[in-house]
Structure formats: structure tokens, C-alpha cells
Coordinates of C-alpha atoms (C1' of nucleotides) in Angstrom, one line a residue:
Chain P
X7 CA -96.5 -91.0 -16.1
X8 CA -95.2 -92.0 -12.6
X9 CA -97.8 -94.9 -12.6
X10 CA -95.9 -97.7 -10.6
X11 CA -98.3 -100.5 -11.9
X12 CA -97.0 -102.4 -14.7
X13 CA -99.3 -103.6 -16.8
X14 CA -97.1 -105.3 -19.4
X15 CA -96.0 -109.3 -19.2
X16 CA -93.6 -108.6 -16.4
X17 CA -95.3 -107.8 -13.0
X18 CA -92.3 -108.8 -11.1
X19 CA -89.9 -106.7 -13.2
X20 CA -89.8 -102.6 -13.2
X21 CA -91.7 -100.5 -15.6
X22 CA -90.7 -101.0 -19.0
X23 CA -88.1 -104.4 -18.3
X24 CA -90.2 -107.3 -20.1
X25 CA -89.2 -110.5 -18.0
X26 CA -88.3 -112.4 -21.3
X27 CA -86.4 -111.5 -24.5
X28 CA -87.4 -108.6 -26.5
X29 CA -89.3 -108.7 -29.1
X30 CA -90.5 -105.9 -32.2
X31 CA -93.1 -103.3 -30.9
X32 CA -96.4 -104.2 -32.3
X33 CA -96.9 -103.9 -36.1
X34 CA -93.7 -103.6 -36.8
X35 CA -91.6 -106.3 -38.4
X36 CA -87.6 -107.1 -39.2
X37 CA -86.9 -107.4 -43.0
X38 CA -84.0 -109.9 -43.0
X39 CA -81.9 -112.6 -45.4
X40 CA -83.3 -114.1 -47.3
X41 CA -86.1 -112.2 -48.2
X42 CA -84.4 -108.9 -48.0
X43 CA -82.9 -109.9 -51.2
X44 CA -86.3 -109.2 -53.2
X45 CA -87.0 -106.1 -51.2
X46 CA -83.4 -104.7 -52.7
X47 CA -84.1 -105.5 -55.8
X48 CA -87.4 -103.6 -55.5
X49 CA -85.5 -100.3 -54.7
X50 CA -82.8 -101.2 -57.1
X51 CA -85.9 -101.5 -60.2
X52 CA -87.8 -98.4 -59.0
X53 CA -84.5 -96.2 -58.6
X54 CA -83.4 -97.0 -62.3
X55 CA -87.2 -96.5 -63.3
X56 CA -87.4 -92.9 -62.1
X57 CA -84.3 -92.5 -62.3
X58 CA -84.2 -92.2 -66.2
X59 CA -86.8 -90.4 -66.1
X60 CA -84.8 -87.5 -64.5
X61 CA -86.1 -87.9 -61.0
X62 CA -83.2 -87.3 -58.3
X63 CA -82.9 -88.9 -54.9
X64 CA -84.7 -86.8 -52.2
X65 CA -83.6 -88.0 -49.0
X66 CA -85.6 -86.1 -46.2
X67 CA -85.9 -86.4 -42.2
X68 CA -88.3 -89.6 -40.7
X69 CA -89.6 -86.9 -38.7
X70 CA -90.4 -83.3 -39.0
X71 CA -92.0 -80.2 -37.0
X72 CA -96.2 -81.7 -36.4
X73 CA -97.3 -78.5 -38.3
X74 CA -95.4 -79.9 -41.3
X75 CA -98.1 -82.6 -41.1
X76 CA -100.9 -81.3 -39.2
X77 CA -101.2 -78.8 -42.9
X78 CA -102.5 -81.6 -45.1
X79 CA -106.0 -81.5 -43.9
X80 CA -108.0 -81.7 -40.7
X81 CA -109.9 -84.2 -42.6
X82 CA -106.7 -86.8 -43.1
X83 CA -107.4 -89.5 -40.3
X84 CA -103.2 -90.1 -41.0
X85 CA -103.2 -87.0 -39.8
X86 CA -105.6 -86.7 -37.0
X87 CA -106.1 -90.2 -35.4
X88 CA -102.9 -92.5 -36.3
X89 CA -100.0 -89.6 -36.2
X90 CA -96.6 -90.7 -34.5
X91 CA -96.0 -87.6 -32.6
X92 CA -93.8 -87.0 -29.4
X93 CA -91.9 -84.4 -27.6
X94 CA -87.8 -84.4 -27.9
X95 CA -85.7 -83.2 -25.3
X96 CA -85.9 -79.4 -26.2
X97 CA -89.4 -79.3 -25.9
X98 CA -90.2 -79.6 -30.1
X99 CA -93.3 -81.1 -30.7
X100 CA -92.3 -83.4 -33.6
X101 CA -93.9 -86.2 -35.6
X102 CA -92.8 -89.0 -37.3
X103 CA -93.9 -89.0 -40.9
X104 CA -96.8 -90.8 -41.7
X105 CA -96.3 -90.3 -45.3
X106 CA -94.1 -89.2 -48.0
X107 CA -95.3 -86.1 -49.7
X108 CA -95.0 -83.1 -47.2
X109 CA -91.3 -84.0 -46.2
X110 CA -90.7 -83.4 -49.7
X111 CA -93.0 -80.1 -50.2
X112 CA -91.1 -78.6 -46.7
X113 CA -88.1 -79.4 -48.5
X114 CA -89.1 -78.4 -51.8
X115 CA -90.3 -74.6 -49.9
X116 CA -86.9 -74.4 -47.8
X117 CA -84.7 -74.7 -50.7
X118 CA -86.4 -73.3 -53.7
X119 CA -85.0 -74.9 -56.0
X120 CA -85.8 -74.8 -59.9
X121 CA -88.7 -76.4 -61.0
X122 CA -90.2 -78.7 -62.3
X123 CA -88.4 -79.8 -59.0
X124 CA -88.5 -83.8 -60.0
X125 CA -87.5 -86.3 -56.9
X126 CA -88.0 -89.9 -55.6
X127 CA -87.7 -91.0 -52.1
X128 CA -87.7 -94.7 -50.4
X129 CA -88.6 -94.2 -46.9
X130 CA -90.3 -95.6 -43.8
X131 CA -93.8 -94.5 -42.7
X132 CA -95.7 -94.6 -39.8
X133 CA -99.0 -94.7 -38.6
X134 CA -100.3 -95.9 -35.3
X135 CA -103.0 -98.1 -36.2
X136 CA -103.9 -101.3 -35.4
X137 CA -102.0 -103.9 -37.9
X138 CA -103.3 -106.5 -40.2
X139 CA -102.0 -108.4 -43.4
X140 CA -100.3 -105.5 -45.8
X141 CA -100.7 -102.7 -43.1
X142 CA -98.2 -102.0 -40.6
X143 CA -97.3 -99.3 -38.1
X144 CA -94.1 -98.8 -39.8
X145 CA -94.2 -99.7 -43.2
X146 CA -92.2 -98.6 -46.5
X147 CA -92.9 -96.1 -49.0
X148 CA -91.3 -95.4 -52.8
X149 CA -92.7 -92.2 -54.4
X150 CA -91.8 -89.2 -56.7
X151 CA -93.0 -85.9 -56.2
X152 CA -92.9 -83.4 -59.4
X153 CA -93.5 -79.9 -58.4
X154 CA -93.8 -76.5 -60.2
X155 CA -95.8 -77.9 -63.0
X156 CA -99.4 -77.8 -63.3
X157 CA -99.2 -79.8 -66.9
X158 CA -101.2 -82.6 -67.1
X159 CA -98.6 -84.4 -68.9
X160 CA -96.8 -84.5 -65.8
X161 CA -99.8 -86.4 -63.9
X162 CA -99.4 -88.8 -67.1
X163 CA -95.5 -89.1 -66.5
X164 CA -95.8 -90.1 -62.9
X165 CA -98.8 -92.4 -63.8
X166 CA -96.9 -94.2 -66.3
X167 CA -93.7 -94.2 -64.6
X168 CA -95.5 -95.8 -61.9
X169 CA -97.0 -98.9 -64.4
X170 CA -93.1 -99.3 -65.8
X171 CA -92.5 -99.9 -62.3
X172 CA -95.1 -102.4 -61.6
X173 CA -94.0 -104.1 -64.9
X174 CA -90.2 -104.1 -64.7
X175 CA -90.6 -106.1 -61.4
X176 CA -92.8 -108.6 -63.2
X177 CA -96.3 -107.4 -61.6
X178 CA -99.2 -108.4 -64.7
X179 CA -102.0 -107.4 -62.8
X180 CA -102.4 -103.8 -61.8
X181 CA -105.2 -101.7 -62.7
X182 CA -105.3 -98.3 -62.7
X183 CA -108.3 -96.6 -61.3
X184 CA -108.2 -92.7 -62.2
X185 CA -110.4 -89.9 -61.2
X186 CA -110.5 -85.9 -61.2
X187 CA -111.8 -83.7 -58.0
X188 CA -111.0 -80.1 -60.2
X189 CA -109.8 -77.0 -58.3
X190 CA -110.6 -76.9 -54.4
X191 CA -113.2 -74.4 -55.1
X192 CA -115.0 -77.2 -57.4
X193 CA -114.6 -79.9 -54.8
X194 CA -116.2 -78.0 -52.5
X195 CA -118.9 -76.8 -54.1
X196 CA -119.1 -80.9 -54.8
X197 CA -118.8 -82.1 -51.2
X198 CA -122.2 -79.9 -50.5
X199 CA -124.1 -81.2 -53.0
X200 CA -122.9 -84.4 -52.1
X201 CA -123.6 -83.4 -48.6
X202 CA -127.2 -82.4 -49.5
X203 CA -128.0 -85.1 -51.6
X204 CA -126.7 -88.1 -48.6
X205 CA -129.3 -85.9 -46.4
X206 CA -132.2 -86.8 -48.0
X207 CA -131.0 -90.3 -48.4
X208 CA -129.9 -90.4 -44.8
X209 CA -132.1 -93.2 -43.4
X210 CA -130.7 -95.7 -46.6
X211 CA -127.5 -95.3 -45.6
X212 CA -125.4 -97.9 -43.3
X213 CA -125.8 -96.2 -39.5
X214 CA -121.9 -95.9 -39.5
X215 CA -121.9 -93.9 -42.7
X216 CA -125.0 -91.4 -41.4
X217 CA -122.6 -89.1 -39.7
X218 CA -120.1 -88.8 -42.5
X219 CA -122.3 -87.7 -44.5
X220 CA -122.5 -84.2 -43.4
X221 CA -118.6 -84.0 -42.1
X222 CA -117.3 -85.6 -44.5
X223 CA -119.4 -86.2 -47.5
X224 CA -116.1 -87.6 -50.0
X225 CA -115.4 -90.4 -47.7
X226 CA -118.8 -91.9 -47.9
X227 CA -118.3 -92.5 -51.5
X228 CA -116.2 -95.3 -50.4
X229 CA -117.6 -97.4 -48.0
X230 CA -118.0 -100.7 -48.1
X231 CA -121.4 -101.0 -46.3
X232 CA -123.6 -102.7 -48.8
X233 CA -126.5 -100.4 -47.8
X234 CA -124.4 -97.4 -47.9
X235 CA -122.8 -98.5 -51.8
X236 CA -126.5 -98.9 -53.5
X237 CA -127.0 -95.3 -52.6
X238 CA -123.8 -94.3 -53.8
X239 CA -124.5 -95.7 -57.0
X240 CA -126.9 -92.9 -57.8
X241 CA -125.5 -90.1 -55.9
X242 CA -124.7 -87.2 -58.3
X243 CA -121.0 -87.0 -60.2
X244 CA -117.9 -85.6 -59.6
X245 CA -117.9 -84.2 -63.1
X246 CA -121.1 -82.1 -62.7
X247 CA -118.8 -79.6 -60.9
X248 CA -116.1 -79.2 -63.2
X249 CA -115.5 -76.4 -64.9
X250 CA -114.1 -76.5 -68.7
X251 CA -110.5 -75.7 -68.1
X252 CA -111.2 -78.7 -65.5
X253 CA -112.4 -81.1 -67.4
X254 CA -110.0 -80.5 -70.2
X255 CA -107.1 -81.1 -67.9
X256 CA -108.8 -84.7 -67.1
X257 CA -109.5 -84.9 -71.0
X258 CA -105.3 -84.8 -71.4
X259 CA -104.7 -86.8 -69.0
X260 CA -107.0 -90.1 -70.3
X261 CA -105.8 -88.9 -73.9
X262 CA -102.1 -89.1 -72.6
X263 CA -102.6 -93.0 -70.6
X264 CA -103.9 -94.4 -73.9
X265 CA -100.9 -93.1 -75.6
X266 CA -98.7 -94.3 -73.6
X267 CA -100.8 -97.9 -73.9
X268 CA -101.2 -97.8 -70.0
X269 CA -104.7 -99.6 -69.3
X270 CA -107.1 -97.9 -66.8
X271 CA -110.8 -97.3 -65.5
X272 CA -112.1 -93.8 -64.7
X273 CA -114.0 -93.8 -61.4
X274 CA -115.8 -91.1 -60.2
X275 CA -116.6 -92.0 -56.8
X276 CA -113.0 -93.1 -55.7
X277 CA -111.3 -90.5 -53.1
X278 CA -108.7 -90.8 -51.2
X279 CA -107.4 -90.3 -47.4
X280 CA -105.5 -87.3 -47.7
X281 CA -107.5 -84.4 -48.2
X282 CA -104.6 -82.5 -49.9
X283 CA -105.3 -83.5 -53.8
X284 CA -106.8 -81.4 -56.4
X285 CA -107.6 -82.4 -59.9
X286 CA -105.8 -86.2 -60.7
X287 CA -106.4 -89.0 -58.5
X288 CA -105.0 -92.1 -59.0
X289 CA -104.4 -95.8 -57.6
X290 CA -103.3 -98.8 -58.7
X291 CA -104.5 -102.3 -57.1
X292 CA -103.6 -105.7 -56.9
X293 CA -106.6 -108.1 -57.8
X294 CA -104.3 -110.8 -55.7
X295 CA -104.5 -109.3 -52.3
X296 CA -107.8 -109.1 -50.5
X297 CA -110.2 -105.9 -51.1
X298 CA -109.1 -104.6 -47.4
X299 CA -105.7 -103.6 -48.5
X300 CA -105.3 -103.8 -52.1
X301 CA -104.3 -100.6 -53.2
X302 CA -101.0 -100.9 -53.9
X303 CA -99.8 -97.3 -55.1
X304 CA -101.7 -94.2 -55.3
X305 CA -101.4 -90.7 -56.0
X306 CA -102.4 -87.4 -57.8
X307 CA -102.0 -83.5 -57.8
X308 CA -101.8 -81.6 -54.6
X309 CA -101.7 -77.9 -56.2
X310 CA -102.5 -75.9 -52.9
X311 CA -100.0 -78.1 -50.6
X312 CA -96.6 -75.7 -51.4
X313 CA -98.6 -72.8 -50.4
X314 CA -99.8 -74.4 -47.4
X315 CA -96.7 -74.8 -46.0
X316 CA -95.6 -71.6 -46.5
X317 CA -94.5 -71.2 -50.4
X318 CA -95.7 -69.5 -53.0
X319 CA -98.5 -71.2 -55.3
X320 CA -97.3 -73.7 -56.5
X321 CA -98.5 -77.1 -58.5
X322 CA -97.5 -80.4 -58.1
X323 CA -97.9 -83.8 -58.8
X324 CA -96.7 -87.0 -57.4
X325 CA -97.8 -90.5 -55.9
X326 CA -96.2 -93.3 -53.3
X327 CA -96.8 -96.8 -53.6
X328 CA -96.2 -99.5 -50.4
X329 CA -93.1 -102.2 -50.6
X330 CA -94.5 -104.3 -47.7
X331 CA -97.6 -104.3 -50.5
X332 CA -96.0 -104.5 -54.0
X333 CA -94.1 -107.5 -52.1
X334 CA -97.6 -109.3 -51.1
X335 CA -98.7 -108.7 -54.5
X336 CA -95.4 -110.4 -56.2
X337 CA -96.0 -113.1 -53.7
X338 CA -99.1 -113.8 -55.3
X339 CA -98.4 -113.5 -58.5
X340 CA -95.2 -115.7 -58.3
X341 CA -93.5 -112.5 -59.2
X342 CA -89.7 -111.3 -58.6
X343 CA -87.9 -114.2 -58.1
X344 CA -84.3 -113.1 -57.3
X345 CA -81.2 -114.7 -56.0
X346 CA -80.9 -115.2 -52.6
X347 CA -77.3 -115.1 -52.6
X348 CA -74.1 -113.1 -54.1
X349 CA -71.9 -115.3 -53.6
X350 CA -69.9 -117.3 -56.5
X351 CA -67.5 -119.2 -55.0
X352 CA -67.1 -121.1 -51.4
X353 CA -63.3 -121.3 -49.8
X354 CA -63.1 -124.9 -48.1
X355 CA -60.0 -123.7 -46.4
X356 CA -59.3 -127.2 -43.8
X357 CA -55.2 -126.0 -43.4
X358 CA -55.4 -123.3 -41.1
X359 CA -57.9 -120.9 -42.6
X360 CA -54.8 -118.0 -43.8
X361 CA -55.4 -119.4 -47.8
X362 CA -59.3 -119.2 -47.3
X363 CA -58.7 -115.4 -46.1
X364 CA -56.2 -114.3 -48.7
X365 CA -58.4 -115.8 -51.7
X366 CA -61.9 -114.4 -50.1
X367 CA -60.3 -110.9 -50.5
X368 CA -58.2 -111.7 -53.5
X369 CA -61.8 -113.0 -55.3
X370 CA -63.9 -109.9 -53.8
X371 CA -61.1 -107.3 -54.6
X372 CA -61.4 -108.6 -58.0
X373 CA -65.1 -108.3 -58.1
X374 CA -66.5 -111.8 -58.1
X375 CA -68.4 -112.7 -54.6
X376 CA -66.8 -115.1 -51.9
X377 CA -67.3 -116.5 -48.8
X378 CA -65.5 -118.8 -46.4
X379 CA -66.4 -120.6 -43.2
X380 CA -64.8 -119.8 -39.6
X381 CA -64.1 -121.7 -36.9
X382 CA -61.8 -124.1 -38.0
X383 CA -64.6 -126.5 -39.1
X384 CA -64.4 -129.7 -40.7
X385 CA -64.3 -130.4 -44.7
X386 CA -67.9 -131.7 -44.4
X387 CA -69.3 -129.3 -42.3
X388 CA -67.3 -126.1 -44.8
X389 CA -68.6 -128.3 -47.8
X390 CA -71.9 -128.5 -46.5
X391 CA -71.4 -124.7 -45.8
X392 CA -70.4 -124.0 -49.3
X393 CA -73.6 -125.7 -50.6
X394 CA -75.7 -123.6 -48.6
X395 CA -74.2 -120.4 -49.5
X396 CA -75.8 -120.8 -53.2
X397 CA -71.9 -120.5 -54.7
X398 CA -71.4 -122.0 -58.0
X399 CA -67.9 -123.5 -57.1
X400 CA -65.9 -124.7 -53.9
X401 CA -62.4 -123.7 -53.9
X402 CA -60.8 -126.5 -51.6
X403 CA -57.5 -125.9 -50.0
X404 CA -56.2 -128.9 -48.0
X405 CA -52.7 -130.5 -47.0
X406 CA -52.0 -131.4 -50.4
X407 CA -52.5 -128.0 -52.2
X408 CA -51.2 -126.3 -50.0
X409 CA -48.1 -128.1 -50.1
X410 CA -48.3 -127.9 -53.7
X411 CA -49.6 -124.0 -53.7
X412 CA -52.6 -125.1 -55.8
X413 CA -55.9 -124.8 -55.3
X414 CA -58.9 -127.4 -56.3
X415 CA -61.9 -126.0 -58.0
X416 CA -64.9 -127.6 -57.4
X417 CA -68.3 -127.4 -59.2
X418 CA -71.1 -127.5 -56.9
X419 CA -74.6 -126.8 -59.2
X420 CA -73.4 -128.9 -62.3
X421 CA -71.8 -132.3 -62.8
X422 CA -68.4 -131.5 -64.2
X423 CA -65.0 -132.9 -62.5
X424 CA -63.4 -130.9 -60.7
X425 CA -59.7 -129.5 -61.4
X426 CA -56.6 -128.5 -60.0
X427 CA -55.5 -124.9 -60.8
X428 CA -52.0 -122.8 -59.7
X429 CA -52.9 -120.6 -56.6
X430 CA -51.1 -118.0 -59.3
X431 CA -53.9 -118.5 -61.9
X432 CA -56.8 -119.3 -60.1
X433 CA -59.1 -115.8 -60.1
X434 CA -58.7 -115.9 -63.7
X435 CA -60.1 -119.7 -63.7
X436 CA -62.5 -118.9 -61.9
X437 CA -63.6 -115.3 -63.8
X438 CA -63.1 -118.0 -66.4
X439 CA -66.0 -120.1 -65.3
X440 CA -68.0 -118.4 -64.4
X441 CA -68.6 -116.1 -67.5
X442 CA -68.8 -119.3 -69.3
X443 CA -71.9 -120.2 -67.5
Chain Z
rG16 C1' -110.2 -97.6 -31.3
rU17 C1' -114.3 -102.0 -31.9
rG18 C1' -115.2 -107.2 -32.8
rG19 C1' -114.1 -112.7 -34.4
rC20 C1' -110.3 -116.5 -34.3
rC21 C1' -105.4 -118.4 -32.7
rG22 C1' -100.7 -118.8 -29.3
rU23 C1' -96.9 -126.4 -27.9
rA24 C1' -89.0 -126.8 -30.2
rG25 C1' -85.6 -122.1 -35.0
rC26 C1' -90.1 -123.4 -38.7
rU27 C1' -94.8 -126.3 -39.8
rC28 C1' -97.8 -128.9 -36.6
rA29 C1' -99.5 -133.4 -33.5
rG30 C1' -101.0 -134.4 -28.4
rU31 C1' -103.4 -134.8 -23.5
rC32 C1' -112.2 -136.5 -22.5
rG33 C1' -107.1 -132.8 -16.3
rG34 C1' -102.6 -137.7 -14.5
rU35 C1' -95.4 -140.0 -14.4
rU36 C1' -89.5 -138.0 -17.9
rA37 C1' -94.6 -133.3 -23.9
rG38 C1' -93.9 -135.8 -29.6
rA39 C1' -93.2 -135.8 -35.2
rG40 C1' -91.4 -133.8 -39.8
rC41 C1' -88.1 -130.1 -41.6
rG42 C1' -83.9 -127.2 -40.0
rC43 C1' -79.3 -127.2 -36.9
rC44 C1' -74.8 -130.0 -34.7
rA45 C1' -71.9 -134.5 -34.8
rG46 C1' -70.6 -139.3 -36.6
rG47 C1' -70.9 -143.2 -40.5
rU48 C1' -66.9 -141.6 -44.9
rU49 C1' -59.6 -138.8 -39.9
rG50 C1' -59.8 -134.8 -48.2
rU51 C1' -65.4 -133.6 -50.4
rG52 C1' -71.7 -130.7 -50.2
rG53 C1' -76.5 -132.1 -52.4
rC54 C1' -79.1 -138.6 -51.3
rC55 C1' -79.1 -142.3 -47.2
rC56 C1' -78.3 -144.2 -42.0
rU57 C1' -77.2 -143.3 -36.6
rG58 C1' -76.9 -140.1 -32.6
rG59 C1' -77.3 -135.2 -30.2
rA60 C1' -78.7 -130.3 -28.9
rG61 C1' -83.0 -127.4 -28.6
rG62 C1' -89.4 -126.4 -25.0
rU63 C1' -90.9 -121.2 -18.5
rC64 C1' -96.7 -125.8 -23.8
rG65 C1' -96.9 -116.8 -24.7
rG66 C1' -97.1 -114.5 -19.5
rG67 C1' -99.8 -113.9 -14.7
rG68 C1' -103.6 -115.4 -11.5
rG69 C1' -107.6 -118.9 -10.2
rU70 C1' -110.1 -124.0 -9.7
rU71 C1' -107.9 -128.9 -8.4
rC72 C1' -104.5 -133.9 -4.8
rG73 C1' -102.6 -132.7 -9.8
rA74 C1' -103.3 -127.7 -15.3
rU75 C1' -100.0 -127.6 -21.6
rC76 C1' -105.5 -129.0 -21.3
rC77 C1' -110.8 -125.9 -17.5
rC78 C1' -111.9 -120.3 -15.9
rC79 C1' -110.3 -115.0 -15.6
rC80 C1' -106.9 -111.3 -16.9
rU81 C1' -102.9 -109.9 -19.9
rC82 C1' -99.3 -109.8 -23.9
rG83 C1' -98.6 -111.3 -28.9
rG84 C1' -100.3 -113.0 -33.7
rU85 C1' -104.2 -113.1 -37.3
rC86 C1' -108.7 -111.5 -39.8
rA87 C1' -112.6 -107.9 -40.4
rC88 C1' -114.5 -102.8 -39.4
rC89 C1' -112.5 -97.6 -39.5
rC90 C1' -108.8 -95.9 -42.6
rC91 C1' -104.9 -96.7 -45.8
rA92 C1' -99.5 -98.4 -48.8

RNA sequence: GUGGCCGUAGCUCAGUCGGUUAGAGCGCCAGGUUGUGGCCCUGGAGGUCGGGGGUUCGAUCCCCCUCGGUCACCCCA
């Protein structure tokens, strides 16, 4: 820690004081005007989604106790290999989350409340990995969790909830991919024959797959090593190791998509990263982003993770789904196209800039957007202003109206003429206007 | 963590087989039009050619290291 050698860009300057401007840490990235516009409207959609659906806001700490983490699964590489951890000032050994669900299940287990406990969160997640297209080191997350409820309904609500979502921001294309892995017990006794079956398949399998296959047997079901998928295609089935109450809660849950008219695939090789889940698995994908990173939501049932952290048995069901993805996956669809811009109306104010400050708050105050330039700029420069704001109209206050205590209104996206209008009357022309539009 | 490719203006990119003051388009600012944006014309600002070291009379160009970006693997949203 007391290393003197800087190994950074800036050998002249002390440890830690880059010679040039600063710039993000790696794999992170500023979302800013005017994209940020979309990304609001993202939350915006998915709140109102969930919302009426019952789902309250659950707004829990960025970072909690490592334990709170370290509980879902010695198998979870988010857990074991990419974990944001890091010691505060009293000596707490602390992480920051690197995903939604067991904020939410601490929470759920320090408050008790009555279930089925129903929230939604938007939060940032991180993972120290190294970034590529669609995968950051902080990226953001939108989820529900349901818990207290072991009704596969529920896994159906959160499923469908999730393809409203994907629809109501104008996504077309996003299959569902849905799978069971039964009760922990059942999933074990899986993973060994899985286990058992790779070993005498061993020397078919891709080299980087042969040591998964005793550790952990699940994740080889979905590599991508060509060698390693054509013996996956025969390896035995999920399904063989279900029980009846099992497969009957999978039976609902297929029976409960097609009612709701939600479209998807059963696969019984997908698995997933977090080692947590029990029965339901689910993700959705984007066909438009490439195969490294296009799962664009996932989720399922994590029945033993309240009791793992301490609560009593509990069932739950709930998913998350990526913005930095969803986004990529609008991008290539052409999808979400929103204003960039609230703003309604421009104040040209070329006096002395005290009209284009009393009509700015006078417009907001009555709830239509406005803006203004500063600096005591000239007409073409605050027109040219007003153009690039997005506004709809230019109100222009010059020598003449303000001698006259009028105020020209100006239309800047259509070709009418513009018009002189009392100071007195002019929020109502302009709420006039602009509701006639 | 491993490997491939790439770093020239705010953005997108030319360029130099190593040679004087490094260019374009877009964007920005100003003027043409001292009361009018979007089109047009003119001018201007803006660059440690990612950073450090090396080779050389001379490096933006060649070599090494490093930082950053990007793509793939691992894994995942």
C-alpha cells in the first residue's frame, strides 16, 4: 500500500494525481442530455408498469454488510470473482451490490413486513469485470421482488409484468426462454447425474469445460464451446428429477403464460449465474444485440434465500432486467423515441434580460416549460438558442414591446406569422397554442 | 483474469513510404442582416497527434512499456 512507484499515466505526479484531466474509472460511463431523456422515460414506463400491479418502491443501500452477498452461493462468480468489496473507516467489511435481489431479501428479513411483500427497485450494480458492449462495471438494474408466496401464479405475474414492460417501451422482439430446476434437493440430485454423466463424456468436452464438469456441472449446460454444446445436446433432462408437486408447479406456470398470450420457449438446459433459484427460471433476450450479452432481463424463484439470510422459510419470486441493455436493444430496434427536450417556449429577452426572467417563472409557475438565454446575448445568437432548445415558440421582448408592455410570439416548428400579444394575456396565448397543437 | 484490433480538434475521420507553421466535414463563436432561428456566404476559436521511454540530425508516423477504448473468452443485465 505504501508502494512509491506510480504506475499510472503520470510518473512525474504523486500517487493517484493523473497529470491530465480526469476521466470515468474504467467501465463506467456518464449518462447525460440528451440521451438521458430515453433512459427517464425507461424508469418512468417500468414504475407505472409495476406499479399498477401493486408493486411499491423499495429503495435499499448501494452497499451492504459482504455476508449479505457472500449468502447467495459459493458458486455465483458475482459473488466470488467480480464483488466490489472494501473496508470503511470503522473497520466493516462491506460490499457494493452486485445485484438487486438480496438488498431486497435483507430488507424484506429486517422489517417483516406482510406478505406477499410486492416491491420494485431501480438501482446501480456493480461488478468488477472487464467491460465490453452492454456490460459495465457499474451498470443499472430495474427488478421486482415478490416474497411470501410460493404460487406459481406469482412467477406468471412477474413474467408477464416483465413482457408489458418490454412492450410499453416499444420492444417487438423479446423471447422468453423459461425453465424449472424443482426444489434444491431435486437440483442436486440433478447436478450429480449431470456430474456423472459429463464424466464419461469428459474427453468430448471443450478442455475449458473439463473442469466444470465435476464443480460445477449446471454451468456446463451453457457453454458456448461448439465441442462442449454437441454433448450437451444429449446429456440427460432437468425434468427427470422432478418430482410431481414439481412439475405441476412448472405445468401452471406454462398454462398461466399462454393465458396471458405471452410467447415463450421452455429450455431445459438454460441456468443461470446465481446459484440462489429454485423452481422458475426465466430470461428474456434481444435477437438485436450480439449472443455475448443478449439477455436482457432474467429471473425466477429463490425459495431458500429469506432463510439464508437469517428469516424464516420463506418463498419468493422476482427478476431484474439491465437499462444500459433494454437501451441497446431499443437502439436496435429503432425503439423509444422520446423528446429530447421539455421545453415549450424560448424568451428572446434583448432589453436587459428582467422580462425574459419574470416570464420564464411566470410560464414554469404555470406549468408549461421555458427557457431563456443569459449573458446578454445577441437576438441571433438567443434566436438561434431558442431553435436549439426544441421550444415550439420564441417569445421576443425587444425595445419596442417593452415600451409597449407586449410581447411577440413567435412560431418556430410551423409556418404561421407571428403575433403580438399583451404581456397581461400572454400565458393564456400561449397555453392557448399550444393545446391547439 | 486471458487474447485480437484501435487511440489525430467537442464529434466523425483524412494525413505523413520519418522532414518546415497537422487538415476536412459537422458542431461551436462572430459577422454578412445594429429586431428575428432553421438555408447560404465570410471569418474565428479549438490539437501535449492518449501518456512515458527508445531509435534517429529529425518521430503524429518505427520499436518497447503504459493508460484508455473496443471485440471475443469467462461470466452476466
Amino acid at each position: 500500500m505504501s508502494d512509491p512507484e506510480p504506475t499510472a499515466a503520470a510518473p512525474a505526479g504523486p500517487v493517484g494525481t493523473p497529470a491530465g484531466p480526469f476521466r470515468a474509472p474504467v467501465g463506467v460511463h456518464d449518462v447525460i442530455p440528451p440521451a438521458s431523456a430515453r433512459w427517464e422515460a425507461v424508469v418512468a414506463t417500468f414504475a407505472d408498469t409495476v406499479g399498477r400491479a401493486g408493486y411499491g418502491l423499495c429503495q435499499s443501500p448501494m452497499f451492504e454488510d459482504i455476508g449479505v452477498f457472500a449468502r447467495m452461493g459459493e458458486g455465483t462468480d458475482v459473488v466470488t470473482k467480480e464483488m466490489y468489496e472494501f473496508r470503511d473507516r470503522g473497520d466493516r467489511h462491506l460490499a457494493l451490490r452486485p445485484e438487486g435481489t438480496a438488498s431486497v431479501v435483507r430488507a424484506f428479513v429486517e422489517h417483516r413486513p406482510t406478505t406477499p411483500w410486492k416491491v420494485w427497485y431501480a438501482s446501480p450494480v456493480f461488478r468488477y469485470e472487464k467491460p465490453q458492449s452492454g456490460r459495465y462495471r457499474q451498470h443499472h438494474q430495474l427488478g421486482v421482488e415478490a416474497i411470501g408466496s410460493a404460487d406459481p401464479d406469482l412467477d406468471v405475474e412477474v413474467m408477464v409484468l416483465l413482457a408489458d414492460f418490454y412492450a410499453a417501451i416499444g420492444l417487438r422482439q423479446t423471447p422468453l426462454v423459461v425453465n424449472t430446476l424443482g426444489t434444491p434437493a431435486q437440483r442436486t440430485d440433478y447436478a450429480a447425474r449431470l456430474s456423472a454423466w459429463f464424466g464419461q463424456h469428459l474427453g468430448d468436452l471443450d478442455p475449458v469445460d473439463q473442469a466444470k464438469a465435476t464443480d460445477h456441472p449446471l454451468r456446463v449446460l451453457d457453454s458456448k464451446k461448439r465441442a462442449t454444446r454437441s454433448v450437451v445436446a444429449h446429456a440427460p433432462s432437468i425434468l427427470d428429477s422432478l418430482d410431481d408437486e414439481a412439475l405441476a408447479h412448472f405445468d401452471r406456470v406454462q398454462a398461466g403464460l399462454s393465458a396471458a398470450g405471452v410467447e415463450f420457449t421452455v429450455d431445459p438446459r438454460m441456468v443461470r449465474g446465481l446459484d440462489y433459484y429454485t423452481h422458475t427460471l426465466f430470461e428474456f433476450r434481444s435477437p438485436a444485440l450480439s449472443e455475448a450479452q443478449n439477455t436482457i432481463g432474467g429471473g425466477g424463484r429463490f425459495d431458500g434465500l429469506v432463510e439464508a439470510l437469517g428469516g424464516p422459510a420463506t418463498a419468493a419470486v422476482g427478476f431484474g432486467t439491465g437499462i444500459e441493455r433494454v437501451l441497446l436493444a431499443c437502439d436496435a430496434e429503432g425503439a423509444l423515441e422520446v423528446a429530447a427536450s421539455k421545453v415549450k417556449v424560448f424568451v428572446v429577452d434583448v432589453v436587459d434580460g428582467h422580462a425574459a426572467a419574470a416570464i420564464t417563472i411566470q410560464l414554469r409557475r404555470a406549468g408549461i416549460g421555458a427557457d431563456r438565454a443569459f449573458d446578454g446575448r445577441s437576438m441571433k445568437a438567443q434566436m438561434k438558442a431558442a431553435d436549439r432548445s426544441g421550444a415550439d415558440y420564441a417569445v421576443i421582448i425587444g425595445a419596442e414591446e417593452a415600451q409597449a408592455g407586449t410581447a411577440t410570439l413567435r412560431p418556430l416548428r410551423s409556418t404561421g406569422d407571428q403575433t403580438s400579444v399583451a404581456r397581461a394575456d400572454l400565458v393564456d396565448a400561449v397555453r392557448r397554442r399550444l393545446t391547439d397543437a
